[in-house]
């Protein structure tokens, strides 16, 4: 963080970029921003007018039941229509929607018209399986075109998709399936990752074994070249390619109501139980469309590439919905950035002449570590705009990105947002906002941020708050309206949205994100609740208690350190450590493995019994310990410190 508070460099977009941008110059941004706050309804109605509606709205914003806000009530629309049919109807059917590239090097170009036909076919398959509006469908697929097709087919008929990132474990699938009573799972036999096939279907089988609600499992065949062991259960499982062969490629888009549920996406919070974040139709549609258009300055000739997985919100909004609504061509890549070698991403940029590139700080730091020689011979001159998302980017990584990838002439949009916000909230507009390395800068249109203390007073550094509703906002937590209110709206008495991040404002009014203020951490851009790991560890019969903290990590941004107290007399050795890691793999997924597990005889607690995580972080970071006077037993930290340095 120190390097961030001393960062004073400022980079203005070049004159050419400014001249051609949708939002051109700081003054243009300021004027439109003011308008968006003064008359949000007019602002959002104007944006919505650029899209297709079966019926227009009666009201733009209904806040009568806050925090259950409603947007564009009375309208009827369909996201898949706006992503596909609209472009075909307006003569853009032959344009490439997706240049897809598999990890082994296989590739497919899919036009908007083809994508529409595929989506219609699969939507018809869903119908023949009895899927109706409102039914929940889990999608557990690698980054293949069928993932986008499945998502859009759900949207087309009003089924609610719940995409589960294909790195999650069988237990995670089960939790999500049961929480939302999913009646179908769409998966693949496998998916490529670093030259190996992940056996996805087997994970699904294990996950849904006891889920009576799942009636159908549809399986996309990815392992043609490398056959995967994929047992099919009669009466429940069917092959995607066989089903789509038998149905029509026409399927009219269902007229959806504004607040009809579009999707669920589970994300981590401060308890052990992930929350099913709810996004609905019309507001999300407009917000994903407009943020994509302005933040990525999308133009008809752009070749856009976002390296995220559709399993996260970034992929939902900035691979599928926002980007396709804008009708541009994008690259979709299945695999790892270092397969077959560390130059793969730059080879793809060069091959497809990518103009806009959106990735995560953790990836940028990995590239820096792998070395600049991977850029040799790769022509990156097609790039005109770069973006980052997922966590704060350290200025060193920002400068490397700016220089080595952007050739010092591409603006960088550092976009702060969340699963809950649906789309960008704080971000530079590339043709308008001078950028600073490591800074998410200014609010998007209609977004009114504030930095507050616990009492709700404005302070230069404190807790980030969002003062006004915005169309892309979450509408709830599935099945738990009380948790929705408690988590996001109780901090300042129901007045403002509480995102859970700390922030400060600098002399130019720019906002710098300082990281989470709750027990949520971002490991390599993956959001993990420390309580999720803790609740896994204590399931082990030899474990009495555990506390997990996040500490700075060179590549991942944050690394996880687990303190585990073992029951008196039980062995604490590498064997137990392996068992605990195995439990994390099984309950959450390999990406949530802690970097270190430290066995401790006790944990530092206040006299009221609360674990002092701040002290654990200090110990893990090897720092001077802060105030220990409130500890019930001060000797505990000394022992821990000693154990930590010796381990
Ligand atoms: C949390 C949300 C947004 C899609 C990916 C993550 C952190 C995200 C930034 C950024 C600083 C960031 C925040 C936020 N975060 N982007 N540009 N600068 N922090 O979505 O899994 O819902 O996580 O990611 O802490 O609260 P998510």
XYZ file of C-alpha atoms and ligand atoms in Angstrom:
674
model
C 0.000 0.000 0.000
C 2.876 2.410 0.677
C 3.843 2.545 -2.958
C 0.244 3.471 -3.777
C -0.005 6.470 -1.486
C 3.195 7.905 -2.975
C 2.066 7.489 -6.551
C 1.809 10.843 -8.331
C 2.362 9.965 -11.981
C -0.486 10.871 -14.287
C -1.075 9.780 -17.880
C -3.405 11.542 -20.293
C -4.947 9.735 -23.254
C -3.343 10.679 -26.557
C -5.042 13.253 -28.789
C -6.107 10.710 -31.403
C -7.789 8.502 -28.860
C -9.593 11.462 -27.338
C -10.753 12.711 -30.719
C -12.386 9.424 -31.688
C -13.702 8.324 -28.295
C -17.387 8.009 -27.384
C -16.686 10.204 -24.373
C -14.149 12.706 -25.542
C -12.232 14.724 -22.958
C -12.645 15.400 -19.244
C -15.186 18.145 -19.769
C -17.482 15.838 -21.738
C -17.257 13.258 -18.961
C -18.010 15.830 -16.267
C -21.054 17.226 -18.071
C -22.582 13.847 -18.727
C -21.754 12.661 -15.220
C -23.547 15.642 -13.729
C -26.529 15.043 -15.931
C -26.590 11.381 -14.916
C -26.793 12.342 -11.246
C -29.218 15.220 -11.631
C -31.669 13.333 -13.763
C -30.801 9.646 -13.591
C -34.127 8.592 -15.053
C -33.591 10.646 -18.206
C -30.000 9.461 -18.475
C -30.858 5.754 -18.196
C -33.908 6.029 -20.419
C -31.737 7.510 -23.154
C -29.263 4.626 -22.839
C -32.091 2.073 -22.869
C -33.445 3.616 -26.046
C -30.434 2.254 -27.929
C -31.699 -1.294 -27.304
C -34.671 -3.370 -28.419
C -37.815 -3.583 -26.252
C -40.954 -5.565 -26.994
C -42.606 -2.982 -24.812
C -41.071 0.117 -23.241
C -41.056 0.833 -19.500
C -43.602 2.805 -17.489
C -41.104 3.954 -14.864
C -37.316 4.008 -15.016
C -36.680 3.633 -11.284
C -39.068 2.509 -8.583
C -37.540 3.019 -5.139
C -40.731 2.582 -3.135
C -39.536 -0.702 -1.635
C -35.868 0.148 -1.138
C -33.462 -1.608 -0.954
C -35.497 -3.775 -3.332
C -35.149 -1.326 -6.201
C -36.881 -1.913 -9.517
C -35.712 -0.644 -12.891
C -37.649 -0.200 -16.127
C -40.861 -1.606 -14.654
C -43.575 -2.295 -17.167
C -41.102 -3.076 -19.960
C -40.714 -6.342 -21.824
C -37.410 -7.330 -23.392
C -34.963 -10.197 -23.871
C -31.197 -10.175 -23.397
C -30.521 -12.826 -26.008
C -32.559 -10.786 -28.494
C -30.407 -7.744 -27.832
C -27.201 -9.795 -28.024
C -28.105 -11.614 -31.256
C -31.349 -10.995 -33.166
C -30.898 -7.237 -33.121
C -27.570 -7.493 -34.960
C -28.870 -10.020 -37.478
C -31.949 -7.851 -38.114
C -29.730 -4.825 -38.671
C -27.522 -6.589 -41.229
C -24.593 -7.610 -38.997
C -25.356 -11.349 -39.129
C -22.181 -12.259 -41.000
C -19.923 -10.427 -38.627
C -17.778 -12.682 -36.431
C -19.136 -12.673 -32.899
C -16.553 -15.046 -31.441
C -13.104 -16.087 -32.610
C -12.816 -19.098 -30.350
C -9.476 -20.741 -29.700
C -9.066 -23.981 -27.775
C -5.985 -24.589 -25.708
C -4.626 -27.298 -28.032
C -4.860 -24.800 -30.915
C -8.182 -25.832 -32.470
C -10.220 -22.791 -33.492
C -13.726 -21.792 -34.604
C -15.094 -18.522 -35.930
C -18.764 -18.013 -35.143
C -20.783 -15.248 -36.746
C -23.688 -13.488 -35.055
C -26.134 -15.321 -37.331
C -24.555 -18.702 -36.509
C -24.541 -17.936 -32.826
C -28.223 -17.026 -33.011
C -29.008 -20.353 -34.711
C -26.987 -22.311 -32.125
C -28.706 -20.504 -29.288
C -32.141 -21.147 -30.809
C -31.330 -24.824 -31.246
C -30.216 -25.232 -27.693
C -33.147 -23.180 -26.391
C -35.418 -25.646 -28.200
C -33.550 -28.523 -26.561
C -34.198 -26.959 -23.158
C -37.871 -26.681 -24.026
C -38.096 -30.321 -25.095
C -36.592 -31.223 -21.715
C -39.485 -29.415 -20.095
C -37.568 -26.335 -18.942
C -39.843 -23.394 -18.261
C -39.420 -19.740 -17.437
C -37.940 -19.342 -13.957
C -36.366 -22.834 -13.751
C -32.797 -22.822 -12.493
C -30.046 -24.452 -14.567
C -26.461 -24.949 -13.424
C -23.741 -24.618 -16.059
C -20.340 -26.187 -15.390
C -18.355 -25.937 -18.594
C -14.873 -25.086 -19.805
C -14.422 -21.940 -21.919
C -15.970 -23.400 -25.075
C -18.509 -21.589 -27.296
C -21.259 -23.842 -25.895
C -20.818 -22.029 -22.592
C -21.944 -18.755 -24.172
C -24.613 -20.633 -26.130
C -26.009 -22.250 -22.961
C -26.115 -18.938 -21.099
C -27.890 -17.178 -23.963
C -30.300 -20.071 -24.525
C -31.389 -19.798 -20.886
C -31.894 -16.053 -21.276
C -33.833 -16.656 -24.468
C -36.529 -18.742 -22.799
C -36.370 -17.159 -19.359
C -34.583 -19.987 -17.553
C -32.264 -18.781 -14.790
C -28.641 -19.762 -15.276
C -26.285 -20.376 -12.420
C -22.805 -20.732 -13.888
C -20.353 -22.530 -11.629
C -16.697 -21.871 -12.487
C -15.183 -25.162 -13.685
C -12.467 -24.992 -11.015
C -14.974 -25.552 -8.217
C -15.230 -28.928 -6.517
C -18.071 -31.459 -6.442
C -19.123 -30.234 -2.991
C -19.378 -26.659 -4.280
C -21.570 -27.824 -7.153
C -23.813 -29.661 -4.693
C -24.177 -26.607 -2.393
C -25.148 -24.382 -5.310
C -27.484 -26.915 -6.907
C -29.318 -27.515 -3.638
C -29.506 -23.865 -2.618
C -31.277 -22.906 -5.830
C -32.997 -26.249 -6.515
C -31.460 -26.595 -9.922
C -33.302 -29.036 -12.189
C -30.617 -29.400 -14.853
C -26.832 -29.305 -15.123
C -25.045 -28.518 -18.378
C -21.463 -29.723 -18.372
C -18.746 -31.192 -20.560
C -16.898 -34.481 -20.600
C -13.777 -32.423 -19.972
C -11.851 -29.248 -20.678
C -8.220 -28.487 -21.435
C -5.998 -26.884 -18.849
C -2.220 -26.787 -19.278
C -2.237 -29.653 -21.711
C -4.311 -31.911 -19.475
C -7.987 -32.786 -19.634
C -9.994 -31.879 -16.560
C -12.608 -34.574 -16.059
C -15.598 -32.336 -15.462
C -18.410 -34.838 -15.889
C -17.032 -37.011 -13.109
C -17.006 -34.018 -10.776
C -20.618 -33.244 -11.691
C -21.651 -36.883 -11.119
C -20.173 -36.760 -7.651
C -21.693 -33.363 -6.940
C -25.259 -34.168 -7.946
C -25.306 -37.795 -6.782
C -27.700 -36.999 -3.942
C -29.483 -34.043 -5.513
C -32.975 -35.279 -6.285
C -33.854 -31.967 -7.924
C -31.509 -32.615 -10.886
C -33.483 -34.421 -13.587
C -31.200 -33.841 -16.562
C -27.494 -33.576 -17.247
C -26.501 -32.408 -20.726
C -22.917 -33.104 -21.729
C -20.874 -31.196 -24.304
C -18.230 -33.363 -25.940
C -14.877 -31.652 -25.757
C -12.647 -34.704 -25.640
C -12.834 -35.777 -29.272
C -9.061 -35.934 -29.621
C -8.375 -37.141 -26.104
C -11.319 -39.299 -25.121
C -12.295 -38.785 -21.511
C -13.859 -41.367 -19.270
C -17.421 -40.088 -19.187
C -20.016 -42.546 -17.923
C -23.536 -41.564 -18.989
C -26.409 -42.307 -16.619
C -29.403 -43.627 -18.527
C -32.527 -41.527 -18.164
C -30.616 -38.536 -16.818
C -27.638 -37.801 -19.090
C -27.607 -36.893 -22.759
C -25.077 -35.586 -25.261
C -25.424 -31.984 -26.350
C -24.478 -32.687 -29.973
C -27.128 -35.388 -30.297
C -29.868 -33.211 -28.842
C -29.171 -30.140 -30.993
C -29.104 -32.239 -34.161
C -32.825 -32.978 -33.852
C -34.347 -29.562 -33.261
C -35.234 -26.459 -35.229
C -32.861 -23.499 -35.342
C -35.672 -21.058 -34.828
C -36.936 -20.125 -31.411
C -38.568 -16.779 -30.719
C -37.173 -14.915 -27.716
C -39.479 -14.951 -24.704
C -40.820 -11.539 -23.720
C -39.344 -11.099 -20.249
C -40.546 -8.700 -17.593
C -38.084 -6.106 -16.326
C -37.499 -7.705 -12.940
C -37.603 -11.336 -14.072
C -34.599 -13.177 -12.679
C -31.884 -13.468 -15.342
C -29.190 -15.316 -13.440
C -27.732 -16.368 -10.137
C -24.035 -16.204 -9.514
C -22.705 -17.524 -6.238
C -20.002 -15.531 -4.539
C -18.188 -15.623 -1.221
C -19.087 -13.578 1.789
C -18.051 -13.385 5.387
C -19.732 -16.635 6.428
C -18.997 -20.173 5.296
C -21.992 -20.183 2.958
C -21.692 -18.595 -0.502
C -24.490 -16.251 -1.547
C -26.556 -16.617 -4.699
C -26.386 -13.102 -6.103
C -29.507 -12.277 -8.110
C -29.422 -10.219 -11.296
C -32.578 -9.411 -13.201
C -33.370 -8.553 -16.783
C -33.875 -4.948 -17.849
C -31.546 -3.030 -15.528
C -28.667 -5.452 -15.994
C -29.260 -5.327 -19.740
C -28.892 -1.556 -19.922
C -26.011 -1.384 -17.454
C -23.937 -4.122 -19.077
C -24.533 -2.538 -22.475
C -23.616 1.020 -21.552
C -20.583 0.266 -19.370
C -19.167 -1.943 -22.146
C -19.735 0.730 -24.756
C -18.154 3.600 -22.836
C -15.485 1.957 -20.698
C -14.103 -0.108 -23.594
C -14.981 2.635 -26.098
C -16.338 -0.102 -28.366
C -16.395 0.596 -32.105
C -17.592 -1.608 -34.979
C -14.056 -2.605 -35.998
C -12.788 -3.557 -32.574
C -11.471 -7.008 -31.745
C -12.035 -7.309 -28.040
C -10.530 -9.910 -25.728
C -11.331 -10.477 -22.080
C -9.230 -13.250 -20.555
C -11.623 -13.977 -17.668
C -13.719 -17.118 -17.408
C -17.473 -16.920 -17.938
C -17.686 -18.646 -14.548
C -17.079 -15.266 -12.885
C -19.109 -12.061 -13.151
C -16.464 -10.532 -15.441
C -17.262 -13.180 -18.025
C -21.025 -12.798 -17.630
C -20.954 -9.059 -18.206
C -17.848 -8.472 -20.288
C -17.711 -11.611 -22.436
C -21.365 -12.465 -22.888
C -24.003 -9.826 -22.238
C -22.332 -6.412 -22.437
C -20.004 -7.201 -25.300
C -22.444 -9.090 -27.524
C -25.060 -6.368 -27.055
C -22.517 -3.982 -28.563
C -22.120 -6.227 -31.610
C -18.326 -6.294 -31.685
C -16.049 -9.215 -32.515
C -14.330 -10.886 -29.599
C -11.760 -13.552 -28.896
C -12.618 -16.358 -26.490
C -9.748 -18.565 -25.318
C -10.146 -21.837 -23.479
C -6.890 -22.430 -21.718
C -3.967 -21.310 -19.627
C -1.776 -18.263 -20.367
C 1.356 -20.425 -20.240
C 0.454 -23.238 -22.557
C 2.254 -24.419 -24.628
C 4.476 -21.570 -23.451
C 4.370 -18.227 -21.670
C 3.930 -16.346 -24.931
C 0.456 -17.736 -25.651
C -1.571 -14.601 -24.853
C 0.640 -12.387 -27.019
C 0.501 -14.889 -29.834
C -3.306 -14.653 -29.670
C -3.249 -10.850 -29.621
C -0.972 -10.908 -32.655
C -2.964 -13.596 -34.513
C -6.397 -11.968 -34.163
C -5.125 -8.343 -34.133
C -6.807 -7.700 -30.793
C -7.537 -4.005 -30.206
C -8.910 -4.090 -26.645
C -7.429 -6.376 -24.011
C -8.931 -6.884 -20.543
C -7.159 -8.989 -17.914
C -6.346 -9.271 -14.201
C -3.416 -7.820 -12.234
C -2.397 -11.312 -11.093
C -1.891 -12.324 -14.738
C 0.147 -9.187 -15.406
C 2.409 -9.939 -12.452
C 2.887 -13.496 -13.703
C 3.926 -12.173 -17.141
C 6.424 -9.823 -15.496
C 7.920 -12.744 -13.627
C 8.075 -14.968 -16.707
C 10.194 -12.358 -18.477
C 9.944 -9.844 -21.307
C 11.514 -12.182 -23.869
C 8.088 -13.849 -24.308
C 7.059 -10.674 -26.105
C 9.850 -10.999 -28.685
C 8.531 -11.320 -32.215
C 4.917 -10.710 -31.163
C 3.263 -7.782 -32.885
C 1.056 -6.044 -30.335
C 0.594 -2.846 -32.344
C -3.102 -3.588 -32.956
C -3.849 -2.823 -29.290
C -5.447 0.540 -28.562
C -6.908 0.051 -25.086
C -6.042 -2.057 -22.033
C -8.053 -2.912 -18.946
C -7.646 -4.587 -15.582
C -10.073 -6.001 -13.030
C -10.289 -8.129 -9.931
C -8.088 -6.393 -7.403
C -6.066 -3.228 -7.054
C -3.156 -3.215 -9.492
C 0.193 -2.297 -7.986
C 1.869 0.649 -9.764
C 4.849 -1.513 -10.824
C 2.554 -3.912 -12.680
C 0.562 -0.988 -14.114
C 3.760 0.573 -15.503
C 4.888 -2.716 -17.036
C 1.468 -3.182 -18.674
C 1.529 0.404 -19.937
C 5.041 0.118 -21.348
C 5.468 -3.473 -22.483
C 1.936 -4.295 -23.645
C 0.505 -0.868 -24.383
C 3.638 0.514 -26.016
C 3.086 3.633 -23.872
C 0.167 4.727 -26.013
C -2.848 2.694 -24.832
C -5.022 4.066 -22.044
C -5.499 1.607 -19.159
C -8.930 1.297 -17.566
C -8.603 0.017 -13.995
C -12.178 -1.063 -13.363
C -13.460 -1.457 -9.806
C -16.700 -3.394 -9.441
C -18.138 -6.595 -7.975
C -20.338 -9.594 -8.648
C -23.027 -7.604 -6.863
C -22.700 -4.430 -8.928
C -23.236 -6.247 -12.236
C -20.885 -3.893 -14.053
C -18.155 -1.239 -13.727
C -18.621 1.292 -10.935
C -15.335 3.179 -10.631
C -13.191 3.375 -13.735
C -11.445 5.800 -16.018
C -13.202 6.511 -19.311
C -10.395 5.924 -21.748
C -10.827 9.030 -23.885
C -11.573 11.312 -20.977
C -9.905 10.421 -17.687
C -6.181 10.932 -17.127
C -5.031 7.770 -15.335
C -2.755 7.140 -12.381
C -0.989 3.800 -11.862
C -2.989 1.755 -9.361
C -6.038 3.988 -9.245
C -9.639 3.171 -10.216
C -10.137 6.971 -10.525
C -13.726 8.194 -11.050
C -17.319 6.921 -10.976
C -19.191 5.671 -14.003
C -22.315 7.615 -15.013
C -25.102 7.460 -12.458
C -22.820 6.097 -9.749
C -22.445 8.275 -6.671
C -19.644 7.028 -4.429
C -18.694 8.375 -1.020
C -15.984 7.549 1.483
C -17.439 7.308 4.957
C -16.574 6.367 8.501
C -18.692 3.997 10.576
C -20.967 6.888 11.514
C -21.670 7.726 7.900
C -19.619 10.928 7.815
C -17.490 11.835 4.792
C -13.796 11.213 5.434
C -10.700 11.330 3.190
C -9.984 7.654 3.822
C -12.466 5.088 5.095
C -15.158 2.813 3.798
C -16.527 3.024 0.288
C -20.272 3.587 -0.024
C -22.567 3.940 -3.029
C -25.240 6.517 -2.396
C -27.625 5.985 -5.288
C -29.149 2.876 -6.865
C -27.874 1.928 -10.347
C -29.497 -0.330 -12.956
C -26.931 -3.170 -12.722
C -27.222 -3.597 -8.973
C -27.984 -6.973 -7.411
C -31.630 -7.450 -6.535
C -31.097 -9.845 -3.685
C -29.522 -13.018 -2.341
C -31.423 -16.067 -3.523
C -33.748 -17.325 -0.817
C -32.415 -14.927 1.798
C -33.780 -11.365 1.643
C -32.701 -10.747 5.233
C -29.072 -11.556 4.469
C -29.293 -9.187 1.503
C -30.415 -6.342 3.767
C -27.973 -7.189 6.541
C -24.952 -7.563 4.281
C -25.343 -4.635 1.944
C -27.768 -2.147 3.454
C -27.417 -2.180 7.237
C -24.050 -0.459 7.593
C -25.441 3.074 7.388
C -29.019 2.457 8.412
C -30.300 1.370 5.038
C -29.294 4.570 3.260
C -26.322 3.445 1.194
C -24.944 0.327 -0.443
C -21.958 -1.148 1.414
C -19.573 -2.965 -0.971
C -17.052 -4.084 1.667
C -14.024 -2.174 0.340
C -11.872 0.500 1.921
C -10.984 3.561 -0.154
C -9.366 6.994 -0.059
C -9.777 10.130 -2.112
C -6.758 12.053 -3.406
C -6.182 15.724 -4.192
C -7.795 15.368 -7.636
C -10.877 13.717 -6.177
C -9.809 10.329 -7.566
C -10.760 7.253 -5.578
C -8.144 4.642 -4.672
C -9.392 1.230 -3.542
C -7.523 0.026 -0.463
C -8.809 -3.560 -0.270
C -11.548 -5.350 1.633
C -12.630 -4.256 5.078
C -14.309 -7.599 5.842
C -13.059 -11.191 5.935
C -13.224 -11.614 2.191
C -9.961 -11.925 0.257
C -9.075 -11.848 -3.403
C -6.608 -14.574 -4.307
C -5.491 -14.221 -7.930
C -8.710 -12.300 -8.526
C -10.786 -15.185 -7.094
C -12.979 -14.097 -4.247
C -12.760 -16.317 -1.168
C -14.260 -15.933 2.294
C -11.744 -16.875 4.964
C -14.683 -18.322 6.934
C -15.254 -20.841 4.142
C -11.792 -22.334 4.674
C -12.123 -22.192 8.441
C -15.379 -24.107 8.402
C -13.727 -26.779 6.255
C -10.741 -27.182 8.598
C -12.830 -27.606 11.731
C -14.616 -30.531 10.128
C -11.388 -32.501 10.592
C -11.631 -34.578 13.785
C -8.181 -33.474 14.962
C -8.786 -29.763 14.537
C -10.097 -27.635 17.386
C -10.128 -24.237 15.776
C -8.764 -22.279 12.878
C -8.322 -18.758 11.574
C -7.384 -17.892 8.013
C -5.946 -14.529 7.030
C -4.860 -12.950 3.771
C -1.435 -11.374 3.415
C 0.238 -9.648 0.432
C 1.560 -12.060 -2.195
C 3.828 -11.138 -5.134
C 1.801 -12.842 -7.844
C -1.599 -13.651 -6.365
C -2.096 -10.226 -4.802
C -3.225 -11.906 -1.609
C -2.064 -15.237 -0.267
C -3.840 -17.274 2.388
C -2.235 -18.254 5.675
C -4.126 -20.732 7.830
C -3.594 -20.968 11.580
C -4.901 -24.290 12.797
C -5.188 -25.363 16.412
C -4.937 -29.103 16.837
C -6.713 -30.951 19.635
C -4.358 -31.732 22.555
C -2.457 -34.908 22.059
C -3.162 -35.276 18.318
C -0.303 -35.241 15.842
C 0.265 -32.094 13.842
C 2.508 -33.011 10.982
C 2.760 -32.981 7.202
C 0.286 -35.812 7.019
C -2.392 -33.698 8.688
C -1.395 -30.768 6.503
C -1.968 -32.896 3.388
C -5.335 -34.024 4.687
C -6.382 -30.438 5.297
C -5.315 -29.358 1.813
C -7.249 -32.304 0.427
C -10.326 -31.129 2.287
C -10.065 -27.668 0.730
C -9.705 -29.216 -2.744
C -12.807 -31.271 -2.093
C -14.962 -28.629 -0.461
C -14.082 -25.560 -2.506
C -11.503 -26.221 -5.217
C -7.728 -26.209 -5.689
C -7.643 -22.461 -6.287
C -8.569 -21.897 -2.623
C -5.590 -23.816 -1.189
C -3.783 -21.857 1.509
C -0.130 -20.951 0.904
C 0.820 -22.038 4.387
C -0.794 -23.995 7.167
C 0.648 -23.240 10.564
C -0.221 -25.403 13.540
C -0.654 -23.469 16.725
C -1.391 -24.436 20.279
C -3.794 -21.537 20.686
C -5.033 -18.428 18.865
C -4.892 -14.848 20.125
C -8.286 -13.808 21.427
C -9.855 -10.859 23.127
C -11.320 -11.369 26.570
C -14.700 -11.794 24.947
C -13.302 -14.650 22.889
C -13.000 -12.967 19.478
C -10.000 -14.106 17.419
C -7.710 -11.154 16.736
C -7.064 -11.530 13.031
C -5.152 -8.292 12.846
C -2.482 -9.815 15.078
C -2.427 -12.996 13.017
C -1.850 -10.913 9.900
C 0.987 -9.056 11.634
C 2.542 -12.364 12.644
C 2.181 -13.792 9.133
C 3.713 -10.682 7.606
C 6.534 -10.709 10.158
C 5.545 -7.241 11.359
C 5.904 -5.555 14.722
C 2.797 -6.459 16.634
C 0.243 -3.753 17.243
C -1.686 -3.291 20.456
C -1.890 -6.569 22.401
C -3.304 -5.205 25.644
C -6.827 -6.430 24.942
C -5.657 -10.020 24.650
C -6.964 -12.581 27.105
C -3.553 -14.282 27.171
C -0.679 -12.227 25.698
C 1.739 -15.164 25.779
C -0.197 -16.819 22.948
C 1.144 -14.384 20.363
C 4.721 -14.772 21.509
C 4.477 -18.532 21.102
C 2.845 -18.135 17.709
C 5.444 -15.654 16.520
C 8.183 -18.061 17.490
C 6.424 -20.996 15.828
C 5.879 -18.955 12.686
C 9.490 -17.874 12.282
C 10.747 -21.390 12.944
C 8.280 -23.179 10.678
C -13.989 -7.424 -5.194
C -15.113 -8.010 -5.981
C -15.303 -7.311 -10.595
C -15.115 -8.603 -11.189
C -14.055 -9.444 -10.575
C -14.098 -9.565 -9.078
C -11.994 -6.319 -5.689
C -12.311 -5.795 -8.126
C -10.946 -4.127 -8.396
C -10.130 -3.036 -8.808
C -9.369 -2.847 -6.590
C -10.905 -4.520 -7.049
C -12.752 -5.539 -4.645
C -14.186 -5.972 -4.854
N -11.759 -5.566 -6.915
N -11.823 -4.938 -9.029
N -10.087 -2.612 -10.081
N -9.371 -2.421 -7.868
N -10.116 -3.882 -6.153
O -15.438 -9.639 -8.633
O -15.287 -11.620 -7.146
O -17.179 -9.978 -6.921
O -14.851 -9.372 -6.218
O -12.805 -7.460 -5.982
O -12.288 -5.898 -3.388
O -14.987 -5.809 -3.719
P -15.740 -10.214 -7.224
